[in-house]
């Protein structure tokens, strides 16, 4: 940032903090910061904002017309820990004091316990604590009814004298953290109309993964709203990687269920067979999609197909690694997260699966399911189902076309 002098008109700037990237070696860190900057720029451009960026050591600064809105948008970018709208002044104690006092007079309402946190990069002049005390006493003198409380303050003001300028702020907008989207390769997520799989996909994105999607459309075996709800999940997930189209393959798996019925495959194996079929389809698509792992919303013990014994039998269907970020989550924890990230839908339509038996096997054996699959000619079925897939693309919360 251009050096600022006392008397310059204060300017607003959005300060972006990133966390874990600090732990990386320098080349990796710079690569990740480059990705983070790209993602931030894309998120802002997706809503029509053009901004100026600066990235001095350990922070990103964004200059633009609507700093509050910018902070809100950037607080949804993976890799960002939090953002603050700061007043930018000269990195001088008096300028910081004046700006700090002005902000406190606006937002601090006595009686109140308050703290001023100072930070100073330069080794000369006041140290960080002295700077905090200097600004704090000016506020204390100017506003009656205040108590200083450095341990449990109701109001915190931050003043930072950095090489690039003086910064004053009193709020931090929390962001998801994680790693920059696109820094960790690609996964193929099995996306359903349920609550779990969108949350699993979001968690993978949060750790930097690009995600492509596969939905198995059960046709008349699936509830009437399943397909559209899965597309709605995709649409909502696309809001988390703005500026990047996300694609979902939709495969018609009706022939699979029909074959199970025709051949009178024991209904208790249906759920395990169904999940194995999904993994087979996903495994085949991974190569085409450039994905290195399959992602599911499976969870230990949530439904009969998700006992540890069954999960082991299911995973045998593919050689591609199967990742299940929600394996240890309670349903309530998943729902809380789904609400927070905006994938939870209050209104649930007809999402029932018509193939679910009354008594699903909780410990299917590999021999039994393989025998059923041989009978069904599972590889031929897979060829049929994958021969005529459809594609749906979502971008920035919109599903422009359905091919
Ligand atoms: P809920 O969120 O209500 O549990 P669910 O879709 O997760 O619904 P499960 O039977 O628990 O239902 O499915 C386990 C996992 O299998 C899902 O998280 C998802 O990854 C995958 N899956 C289930 N149904 C489909 C489908 N029709 N297409 C693609 N993947 C699916
Ligand atoms: Mg589930």
Short mmCIF file of C-alpha atoms and ligand atoms in Angstrom, two decimals:
data_model
loop_
_atom_site.label_atom_id
_atom_site.label_comp_id
_atom_site.label_asym_id
_atom_site.label_seq_id
_atom_site.Cartn_x
_atom_site.Cartn_y
_atom_site.Cartn_z
CA UNK A 1 0.00 0.00 0.00
CA UNK A 2 1.22 3.51 -0.72
CA UNK A 3 2.64 5.08 2.43
CA UNK A 4 0.07 7.20 4.25
CA UNK A 5 0.77 10.45 6.11
CA UNK A 6 -1.00 12.16 8.99
CA UNK A 7 -3.68 14.35 7.53
CA UNK A 8 -4.52 12.00 4.66
CA UNK A 9 -8.25 11.33 4.51
CA UNK A 10 -8.92 7.93 6.11
CA UNK A 11 -9.84 5.24 3.64
CA UNK A 12 -11.70 1.95 4.09
CA UNK A 13 -9.97 -1.29 3.24
CA UNK A 14 -10.95 -4.91 3.73
CA UNK A 15 -8.29 -6.94 5.48
CA UNK A 16 -8.28 -10.69 4.79
CA UNK A 17 -6.59 -13.16 7.12
CA UNK A 18 -5.64 -16.65 6.02
CA UNK A 19 -4.56 -19.28 8.48
CA UNK A 20 -3.04 -22.61 7.67
CA UNK A 21 -1.20 -21.38 4.57
CA UNK A 22 1.40 -19.98 6.93
CA UNK A 23 2.55 -23.50 7.76
CA UNK A 24 3.60 -24.21 4.17
CA UNK A 25 7.06 -23.87 2.68
CA UNK A 26 7.59 -20.60 0.77
CA UNK A 27 6.97 -21.90 -2.79
CA UNK A 28 3.81 -23.77 -1.70
CA UNK A 29 2.64 -20.77 0.31
CA UNK A 30 3.01 -18.40 -2.66
CA UNK A 31 1.25 -20.84 -4.93
CA UNK A 32 -1.67 -21.13 -2.47
CA UNK A 33 -1.85 -17.37 -1.95
CA UNK A 34 -2.05 -17.02 -5.75
CA UNK A 35 -5.00 -19.43 -5.81
CA UNK A 36 -6.64 -17.65 -2.90
CA UNK A 37 -6.31 -14.29 -4.67
CA UNK A 38 -7.77 -15.78 -7.85
CA UNK A 39 -10.72 -17.24 -5.93
CA UNK A 40 -11.37 -13.98 -4.07
CA UNK A 41 -11.25 -12.04 -7.33
CA UNK A 42 -13.66 -14.51 -8.98
CA UNK A 43 -16.06 -14.35 -6.03
CA UNK A 44 -16.17 -10.55 -6.30
CA UNK A 45 -16.42 -10.53 -10.09
CA UNK A 46 -19.32 -12.99 -9.92
CA UNK A 47 -21.37 -10.23 -8.28
CA UNK A 48 -19.99 -7.50 -10.51
CA UNK A 49 -17.36 -5.97 -8.18
CA UNK A 50 -13.97 -4.96 -9.52
CA UNK A 51 -11.47 -4.25 -6.78
CA UNK A 52 -7.82 -3.56 -6.26
CA UNK A 53 -5.73 -6.03 -4.28
CA UNK A 54 -2.52 -5.82 -2.33
CA UNK A 55 -0.89 -8.70 -0.52
CA UNK A 56 1.85 -7.67 1.85
CA UNK A 57 3.23 -10.33 4.21
CA UNK A 58 0.53 -12.49 5.80
CA UNK A 59 -2.54 -10.49 4.72
CA UNK A 60 -4.58 -9.56 1.68
CA UNK A 61 -6.02 -6.06 1.39
CA UNK A 62 -8.94 -5.27 -0.87
CA UNK A 63 -9.84 -1.77 -1.98
CA UNK A 64 -13.29 -1.27 -3.43
CA UNK A 65 -16.43 0.81 -3.24
CA UNK A 66 -18.53 -1.27 -0.87
CA UNK A 67 -16.19 -2.61 1.83
CA UNK A 68 -18.94 -4.13 4.01
CA UNK A 69 -20.33 -6.12 1.09
CA UNK A 70 -16.84 -7.10 -0.04
CA UNK A 71 -16.06 -8.42 3.46
CA UNK A 72 -19.28 -10.47 3.42
CA UNK A 73 -18.51 -12.03 0.03
CA UNK A 74 -14.88 -12.79 0.83
CA UNK A 75 -15.94 -14.42 4.10
CA UNK A 76 -17.35 -17.27 2.04
CA UNK A 77 -14.06 -18.02 0.29
CA UNK A 78 -12.29 -21.20 1.41
CA UNK A 79 -8.85 -20.56 2.88
CA UNK A 80 -9.94 -17.27 4.44
CA UNK A 81 -10.08 -17.28 8.26
CA UNK A 82 -11.82 -13.95 8.69
CA UNK A 83 -12.15 -10.46 7.25
CA UNK A 84 -12.33 -6.99 8.78
CA UNK A 85 -13.36 -3.67 7.37
CA UNK A 86 -10.57 -1.34 8.49
CA UNK A 87 -10.00 2.38 8.50
CA UNK A 88 -6.67 2.97 6.81
CA UNK A 89 -4.56 5.85 8.13
CA UNK A 90 -0.91 6.70 8.57
CA UNK A 91 0.99 4.20 10.73
CA UNK A 92 1.51 6.90 13.40
CA UNK A 93 0.24 6.73 17.00
CA UNK A 94 -1.76 9.97 16.69
CA UNK A 95 -3.48 8.97 13.46
CA UNK A 96 -4.33 5.57 14.95
CA UNK A 97 -5.60 7.23 18.11
CA UNK A 98 -7.86 9.62 16.17
CA UNK A 99 -9.28 6.89 13.95
CA UNK A 100 -9.67 4.53 16.93
CA UNK A 101 -11.52 7.15 18.93
CA UNK A 102 -13.79 7.96 15.99
CA UNK A 103 -14.70 4.28 15.57
CA UNK A 104 -15.25 3.76 19.33
CA UNK A 105 -17.49 6.84 19.48
CA UNK A 106 -19.61 5.26 16.77
CA UNK A 107 -19.81 1.68 18.01
CA UNK A 108 -18.95 1.57 21.71
CA UNK A 109 -21.87 2.23 24.01
CA UNK A 110 -21.11 2.88 27.70
CA UNK A 111 -21.33 1.38 30.26
CA UNK A 112 -19.04 -1.20 28.72
CA UNK A 113 -15.89 -3.18 29.36
CA UNK A 114 -13.47 -2.57 26.54
CA UNK A 115 -10.00 -3.43 25.34
CA UNK A 116 -7.71 -1.98 22.73
CA UNK A 117 -5.33 -4.45 21.10
CA UNK A 118 -2.28 -2.82 19.62
CA UNK A 119 0.06 -4.33 17.08
CA UNK A 120 3.19 -2.75 15.78
CA UNK A 121 5.44 -4.18 13.07
CA UNK A 122 8.25 -1.66 13.44
CA UNK A 123 10.82 -2.25 16.17
CA UNK A 124 11.25 1.47 16.89
CA UNK A 125 8.94 3.78 18.80
CA UNK A 126 6.09 2.41 20.93
CA UNK A 127 5.77 -1.34 21.25
CA UNK A 128 2.42 -3.08 20.63
CA UNK A 129 1.27 -2.88 24.24
CA UNK A 130 2.16 0.80 24.55
CA UNK A 131 0.28 1.56 21.35
CA UNK A 132 -2.82 -0.21 22.72
CA UNK A 133 -2.55 1.71 25.97
CA UNK A 134 -2.05 5.02 24.16
CA UNK A 135 -5.22 4.62 22.08
CA UNK A 136 -7.11 3.00 24.98
CA UNK A 137 -6.51 5.90 27.35
CA UNK A 138 -7.68 8.42 24.74
CA UNK A 139 -10.94 6.47 24.45
CA UNK A 140 -11.25 6.07 28.21
CA UNK A 141 -10.83 9.84 28.72
CA UNK A 142 -13.25 10.77 25.95
CA UNK A 143 -16.17 8.42 26.68
CA UNK A 144 -17.54 8.38 30.25
CA UNK A 145 -18.73 5.10 31.83
CA UNK A 146 -16.07 2.74 30.44
CA UNK A 147 -14.08 0.02 32.19
CA UNK A 148 -10.90 -1.44 30.78
CA UNK A 149 -11.05 -5.25 30.70
CA UNK A 150 -8.36 -6.99 28.71
CA UNK A 151 -9.59 -10.51 29.54
CA UNK A 152 -13.34 -10.46 28.87
CA UNK A 153 -14.12 -7.25 27.02
CA UNK A 154 -17.56 -6.57 25.56
CA UNK A 155 -15.96 -4.42 22.89
CA UNK A 156 -12.56 -4.86 21.27
CA UNK A 157 -10.78 -2.33 19.13
CA UNK A 158 -7.73 -3.25 17.10
CA UNK A 159 -5.05 -0.78 16.08
CA UNK A 160 -2.20 -1.96 13.92
CA UNK A 161 0.81 0.03 12.80
CA UNK A 162 2.05 -1.95 9.82
CA UNK A 163 4.79 -1.16 7.33
CA UNK A 164 2.05 -0.64 4.78
CA UNK A 165 -0.09 1.74 6.88
CA UNK A 166 -2.14 2.10 10.04
CA UNK A 167 -5.27 -0.03 10.43
CA UNK A 168 -8.16 0.40 12.84
CA UNK A 169 -11.10 -2.00 13.15
CA UNK A 170 -13.50 -3.42 15.69
CA UNK A 171 -15.07 -6.43 14.06
CA UNK A 172 -14.09 -9.65 12.36
CA UNK A 173 -16.39 -11.49 9.98
CA UNK A 174 -15.67 -15.21 10.42
CA UNK A 175 -14.92 -17.23 7.27
CA UNK A 176 -14.79 -21.01 6.73
CA UNK A 177 -10.99 -21.41 6.87
CA UNK A 178 -9.67 -24.51 5.11
CA UNK A 179 -7.53 -24.36 1.98
CA UNK A 180 -8.00 -22.47 -1.30
CA UNK A 181 -10.46 -24.18 -3.62
CA UNK A 182 -8.57 -25.92 -6.41
CA UNK A 183 -5.40 -26.54 -4.40
CA UNK A 184 -6.05 -30.21 -3.57
CA UNK A 185 -7.08 -32.01 -6.75
CA UNK A 186 -10.51 -33.22 -7.69
CA UNK A 187 -13.07 -35.63 -6.23
CA UNK A 188 -16.23 -37.11 -7.66
CA UNK A 189 -19.10 -36.78 -5.20
CA UNK A 190 -22.13 -39.04 -5.19
CA UNK A 191 -24.80 -36.39 -4.78
CA UNK A 192 -28.29 -37.31 -3.66
CA UNK A 193 -31.40 -35.34 -2.75
CA UNK A 194 -30.55 -35.80 0.95
CA UNK A 195 -28.94 -33.63 3.58
CA UNK A 196 -25.67 -35.49 3.97
CA UNK A 197 -24.00 -35.59 0.58
CA UNK A 198 -24.06 -31.80 -0.04
CA UNK A 199 -22.45 -31.29 3.37
CA UNK A 200 -19.79 -33.88 2.54
CA UNK A 201 -19.10 -32.08 -0.76
CA UNK A 202 -18.85 -28.74 1.01
CA UNK A 203 -16.32 -30.16 3.48
CA UNK A 204 -14.20 -31.46 0.60
CA UNK A 205 -14.35 -28.04 -1.08
CA UNK A 206 -13.38 -26.43 2.20
CA UNK A 207 -10.21 -28.53 2.20
CA UNK A 208 -9.34 -27.21 -1.26
CA UNK A 209 -10.87 -29.87 -3.50
CA UNK A 210 -12.62 -29.25 -6.74
CA UNK A 211 -15.69 -31.50 -6.87
CA UNK A 212 -17.57 -33.02 -9.79
CA UNK A 213 -20.88 -34.75 -9.15
CA UNK A 214 -22.75 -37.90 -10.05
CA UNK A 215 -26.43 -38.41 -9.36
CA UNK A 216 -28.07 -41.78 -9.91
CA UNK A 217 -31.60 -41.15 -11.05
CA UNK A 218 -33.74 -44.12 -10.00
CA UNK A 219 -36.61 -43.08 -12.27
CA UNK A 220 -39.88 -44.64 -11.10
CA UNK A 221 -38.03 -46.24 -8.16
CA UNK A 222 -37.20 -42.81 -6.76
CA UNK A 223 -39.54 -40.27 -5.17
CA UNK A 224 -40.99 -37.72 -7.59
CA UNK A 225 -38.85 -34.85 -6.25
CA UNK A 226 -35.51 -36.64 -5.95
CA UNK A 227 -33.93 -35.58 -9.23
CA UNK A 228 -34.89 -31.89 -8.96
CA UNK A 229 -33.79 -31.78 -5.33
CA UNK A 230 -30.38 -33.22 -6.25
CA UNK A 231 -30.08 -30.49 -8.91
CA UNK A 232 -31.07 -27.93 -6.27
CA UNK A 233 -28.27 -29.28 -4.06
CA UNK A 234 -25.86 -28.79 -6.96
CA UNK A 235 -27.11 -25.24 -7.49
CA UNK A 236 -26.60 -24.35 -3.85
CA UNK A 237 -23.12 -25.90 -3.78
CA UNK A 238 -22.11 -23.87 -6.83
CA UNK A 239 -22.46 -20.73 -4.71
CA UNK A 240 -19.35 -21.85 -2.84
CA UNK A 241 -17.01 -21.79 -5.86
CA UNK A 242 -18.17 -18.63 -7.63
CA UNK A 243 -17.02 -18.13 -11.18
CA UNK A 244 -16.47 -21.86 -11.67
CA UNK A 245 -19.05 -24.03 -13.38
CA UNK A 246 -19.73 -27.29 -11.53
CA UNK A 247 -20.97 -30.28 -13.42
CA UNK A 248 -23.21 -33.15 -12.44
CA UNK A 249 -23.58 -36.33 -14.43
CA UNK A 250 -27.06 -37.81 -14.12
CA UNK A 251 -27.22 -41.52 -14.82
CA UNK A 252 -30.55 -43.29 -15.17
CA UNK A 253 -30.31 -46.28 -12.83
CA UNK A 254 -33.87 -47.52 -13.35
CA UNK A 255 -32.63 -50.62 -15.28
CA UNK A 256 -30.61 -51.63 -12.23
CA UNK A 257 -33.66 -51.68 -9.93
CA UNK A 258 -35.79 -53.36 -12.60
CA UNK A 259 -33.21 -56.14 -12.91
CA UNK A 260 -33.14 -56.71 -9.13
CA UNK A 261 -36.91 -57.10 -9.21
CA UNK A 262 -37.03 -59.32 -12.30
CA UNK A 263 -34.46 -61.70 -10.89
CA UNK A 264 -35.99 -61.70 -7.41
CA UNK A 265 -32.70 -60.74 -5.82
CA UNK A 266 -33.24 -61.02 -2.02
CA UNK A 267 -34.64 -57.59 -1.08
CA UNK A 268 -32.49 -57.41 2.06
CA UNK A 269 -29.38 -56.99 -0.15
CA UNK A 270 -30.87 -54.17 -2.20
CA UNK A 271 -29.33 -51.23 -0.30
CA UNK A 272 -25.84 -52.69 -0.34
CA UNK A 273 -26.16 -53.68 -4.01
CA UNK A 274 -27.44 -50.21 -4.83
CA UNK A 275 -24.53 -48.46 -3.11
CA UNK A 276 -22.05 -50.82 -4.75
CA UNK A 277 -23.59 -50.00 -8.12
CA UNK A 278 -23.24 -46.28 -7.41
CA UNK A 279 -19.58 -46.73 -6.49
CA UNK A 280 -18.95 -48.77 -9.62
CA UNK A 281 -20.46 -46.00 -11.74
CA UNK A 282 -18.48 -43.35 -9.87
CA UNK A 283 -15.28 -45.37 -10.18
CA UNK A 284 -15.69 -45.55 -13.95
CA UNK A 285 -16.39 -41.83 -14.23
CA UNK A 286 -13.43 -40.79 -12.07
CA UNK A 287 -10.93 -41.32 -14.88
CA UNK A 288 -13.04 -39.33 -17.33
CA UNK A 289 -13.56 -36.50 -14.85
CA UNK A 290 -9.93 -36.43 -13.71
CA UNK A 291 -11.04 -37.21 -10.15
CA UNK A 292 -8.74 -39.01 -7.73
CA UNK A 293 -11.29 -40.13 -5.14
CA UNK A 294 -15.00 -40.76 -4.65
CA UNK A 295 -16.83 -38.77 -2.00
CA UNK A 296 -20.03 -39.84 -0.24
CA UNK A 297 -22.21 -38.57 2.59
CA UNK A 298 -22.19 -41.97 4.27
CA UNK A 299 -22.12 -42.08 8.01
CA UNK A 300 -21.56 -44.82 10.53
CA UNK A 301 -24.78 -46.43 11.68
CA UNK A 302 -27.19 -43.88 10.19
CA UNK A 303 -29.09 -46.43 8.10
CA UNK A 304 -28.86 -50.20 7.69
CA UNK A 305 -26.52 -49.97 4.69
CA UNK A 306 -24.08 -47.98 6.81
CA UNK A 307 -22.97 -50.52 9.39
CA UNK A 308 -19.22 -50.98 9.43
CA UNK A 309 -19.65 -54.47 7.97
CA UNK A 310 -21.76 -53.15 5.09
CA UNK A 311 -19.50 -50.18 4.42
CA UNK A 312 -16.61 -52.61 3.97
CA UNK A 313 -18.65 -54.69 1.50
CA UNK A 314 -19.73 -51.54 -0.34
CA UNK A 315 -16.16 -50.17 -0.62
CA UNK A 316 -15.05 -53.43 -2.27
CA UNK A 317 -16.96 -52.41 -5.42
CA UNK A 318 -14.26 -50.01 -6.57
CA UNK A 319 -10.50 -49.65 -6.42
CA UNK A 320 -10.77 -45.85 -6.30
CA UNK A 321 -10.44 -44.48 -2.73
CA UNK A 322 -13.83 -43.71 -1.16
CA UNK A 323 -13.82 -40.74 1.24
CA UNK A 324 -16.62 -40.17 3.75
CA UNK A 325 -16.09 -36.91 5.61
CA UNK A 326 -19.29 -37.37 7.65
CA UNK A 327 -18.48 -40.83 8.90
CA UNK A 328 -18.34 -39.75 12.56
CA UNK A 329 -20.96 -36.97 12.51
CA UNK A 330 -24.21 -37.13 14.46
CA UNK A 331 -27.18 -36.31 12.24
CA UNK A 332 -27.81 -33.17 14.31
CA UNK A 333 -24.27 -31.96 13.62
CA UNK A 334 -24.74 -32.50 9.89
CA UNK A 335 -28.04 -30.62 9.92
CA UNK A 336 -26.49 -27.70 11.81
CA UNK A 337 -23.75 -27.47 9.22
CA UNK A 338 -26.23 -27.88 6.34
CA UNK A 339 -28.19 -24.90 7.69
CA UNK A 340 -25.05 -22.84 8.09
CA UNK A 341 -23.82 -23.44 4.54
CA UNK A 342 -27.27 -23.03 3.01
CA UNK A 343 -27.89 -26.54 1.67
CA UNK A 344 -30.60 -27.47 4.18
CA UNK A 345 -34.09 -27.35 2.69
CA UNK A 346 -36.99 -26.83 5.07
CA UNK A 347 -39.50 -28.10 2.59
CA UNK A 348 -38.81 -31.71 1.65
CA UNK A 349 -40.84 -33.16 -1.19
CA UNK A 350 -41.23 -36.82 -2.12
CA UNK A 351 -37.71 -38.11 -1.62
CA UNK A 352 -38.51 -41.68 -0.65
CA UNK A 353 -36.72 -44.59 -2.29
CA UNK A 354 -39.23 -47.21 -3.48
CA UNK A 355 -36.63 -49.98 -3.50
CA UNK A 356 -35.80 -49.93 0.22
CA UNK A 357 -36.82 -53.28 1.77
CA UNK A 358 -38.54 -53.65 5.15
CA UNK A 359 -35.56 -55.48 6.64
CA UNK A 360 -32.27 -54.48 4.95
CA UNK A 361 -29.26 -56.70 5.73
CA UNK A 362 -27.01 -55.13 8.34
CA UNK A 363 -24.12 -57.49 7.62
CA UNK A 364 -24.27 -58.56 3.99
CA UNK A 365 -21.49 -60.92 3.00
CA UNK A 366 -19.29 -60.25 0.02
CA UNK A 367 -20.00 -63.74 -1.37
CA UNK A 368 -23.76 -63.21 -1.29
CA UNK A 369 -23.71 -59.79 -2.94
CA UNK A 370 -21.21 -60.89 -5.57
CA UNK A 371 -23.41 -63.84 -6.40
CA UNK A 372 -26.39 -61.52 -6.89
CA UNK A 373 -24.30 -59.18 -9.02
CA UNK A 374 -23.12 -62.04 -11.23
CA UNK A 375 -26.71 -63.09 -11.73
CA UNK A 376 -27.66 -59.53 -12.67
CA UNK A 377 -24.78 -59.16 -15.14
CA UNK A 378 -23.63 -56.09 -13.29
CA UNK A 379 -20.95 -54.97 -15.77
CA UNK A 380 -23.38 -55.03 -18.69
CA UNK A 381 -25.90 -53.08 -16.62
CA UNK A 382 -23.27 -50.52 -15.81
CA UNK A 383 -22.41 -50.13 -19.51
CA UNK A 384 -26.11 -49.58 -20.27
CA UNK A 385 -26.60 -47.03 -17.52
CA UNK A 386 -23.46 -45.07 -18.38
CA UNK A 387 -24.07 -45.15 -22.12
CA UNK A 388 -26.67 -42.39 -22.04
CA UNK A 389 -25.94 -39.99 -19.19
CA UNK A 390 -27.12 -36.40 -18.98
CA UNK A 391 -25.16 -33.39 -17.77
CA UNK A 392 -26.32 -30.50 -15.63
CA UNK A 393 -24.08 -27.53 -14.97
CA UNK A 394 -24.51 -24.96 -12.22
CA UNK A 395 -22.60 -21.70 -11.84
CA UNK A 396 -22.94 -18.92 -9.27
CA UNK A 397 -26.20 -20.40 -7.98
CA UNK A 398 -27.76 -20.73 -11.42
CA UNK A 399 -28.53 -23.78 -13.53
CA UNK A 400 -28.58 -22.24 -17.00
CA UNK A 401 -29.20 -25.28 -19.16
CA UNK A 402 -30.04 -28.93 -18.81
CA UNK A 403 -28.59 -31.02 -21.60
P1 LIG B 1 -29.85 -38.37 3.90
O1 LIG B 1 -29.10 -37.11 3.76
O2 LIG B 1 -31.26 -38.11 4.25
O3 LIG B 1 -29.17 -39.39 4.73
P2 LIG B 1 -28.79 -39.63 1.67
O4 LIG B 1 -29.04 -39.29 0.26
O5 LIG B 1 -27.52 -39.31 2.29
O6 LIG B 1 -29.93 -38.99 2.46
P3 LIG B 1 -28.18 -42.42 2.18
O7 LIG B 1 -28.91 -43.66 1.95
O8 LIG B 1 -27.68 -42.12 3.53
O9 LIG B 1 -29.08 -41.21 1.75
O10 LIG B 1 -26.99 -42.45 1.12
C1 LIG B 1 -25.65 -42.51 1.46
C2 LIG B 1 -24.81 -41.80 0.41
O11 LIG B 1 -24.95 -42.44 -0.86
C3 LIG B 1 -25.26 -40.36 0.17
O12 LIG B 1 -24.71 -39.49 1.12
C4 LIG B 1 -24.72 -40.11 -1.22
O13 LIG B 1 -23.34 -39.82 -1.21
C5 LIG B 1 -24.93 -41.46 -1.89
N1 LIG B 1 -26.22 -41.49 -2.60
C6 LIG B 1 -27.42 -41.90 -2.13
N2 LIG B 1 -28.37 -41.81 -3.08
C7 LIG B 1 -27.76 -41.34 -4.18
C8 LIG B 1 -28.18 -41.04 -5.51
N3 LIG B 1 -29.44 -41.21 -5.91
N4 LIG B 1 -27.28 -40.57 -6.39
C9 LIG B 1 -25.99 -40.39 -6.01
N5 LIG B 1 -25.54 -40.67 -4.79
C10 LIG B 1 -26.38 -41.13 -3.88
MG1 LIG B 2 -27.30 -40.23 4.52
#
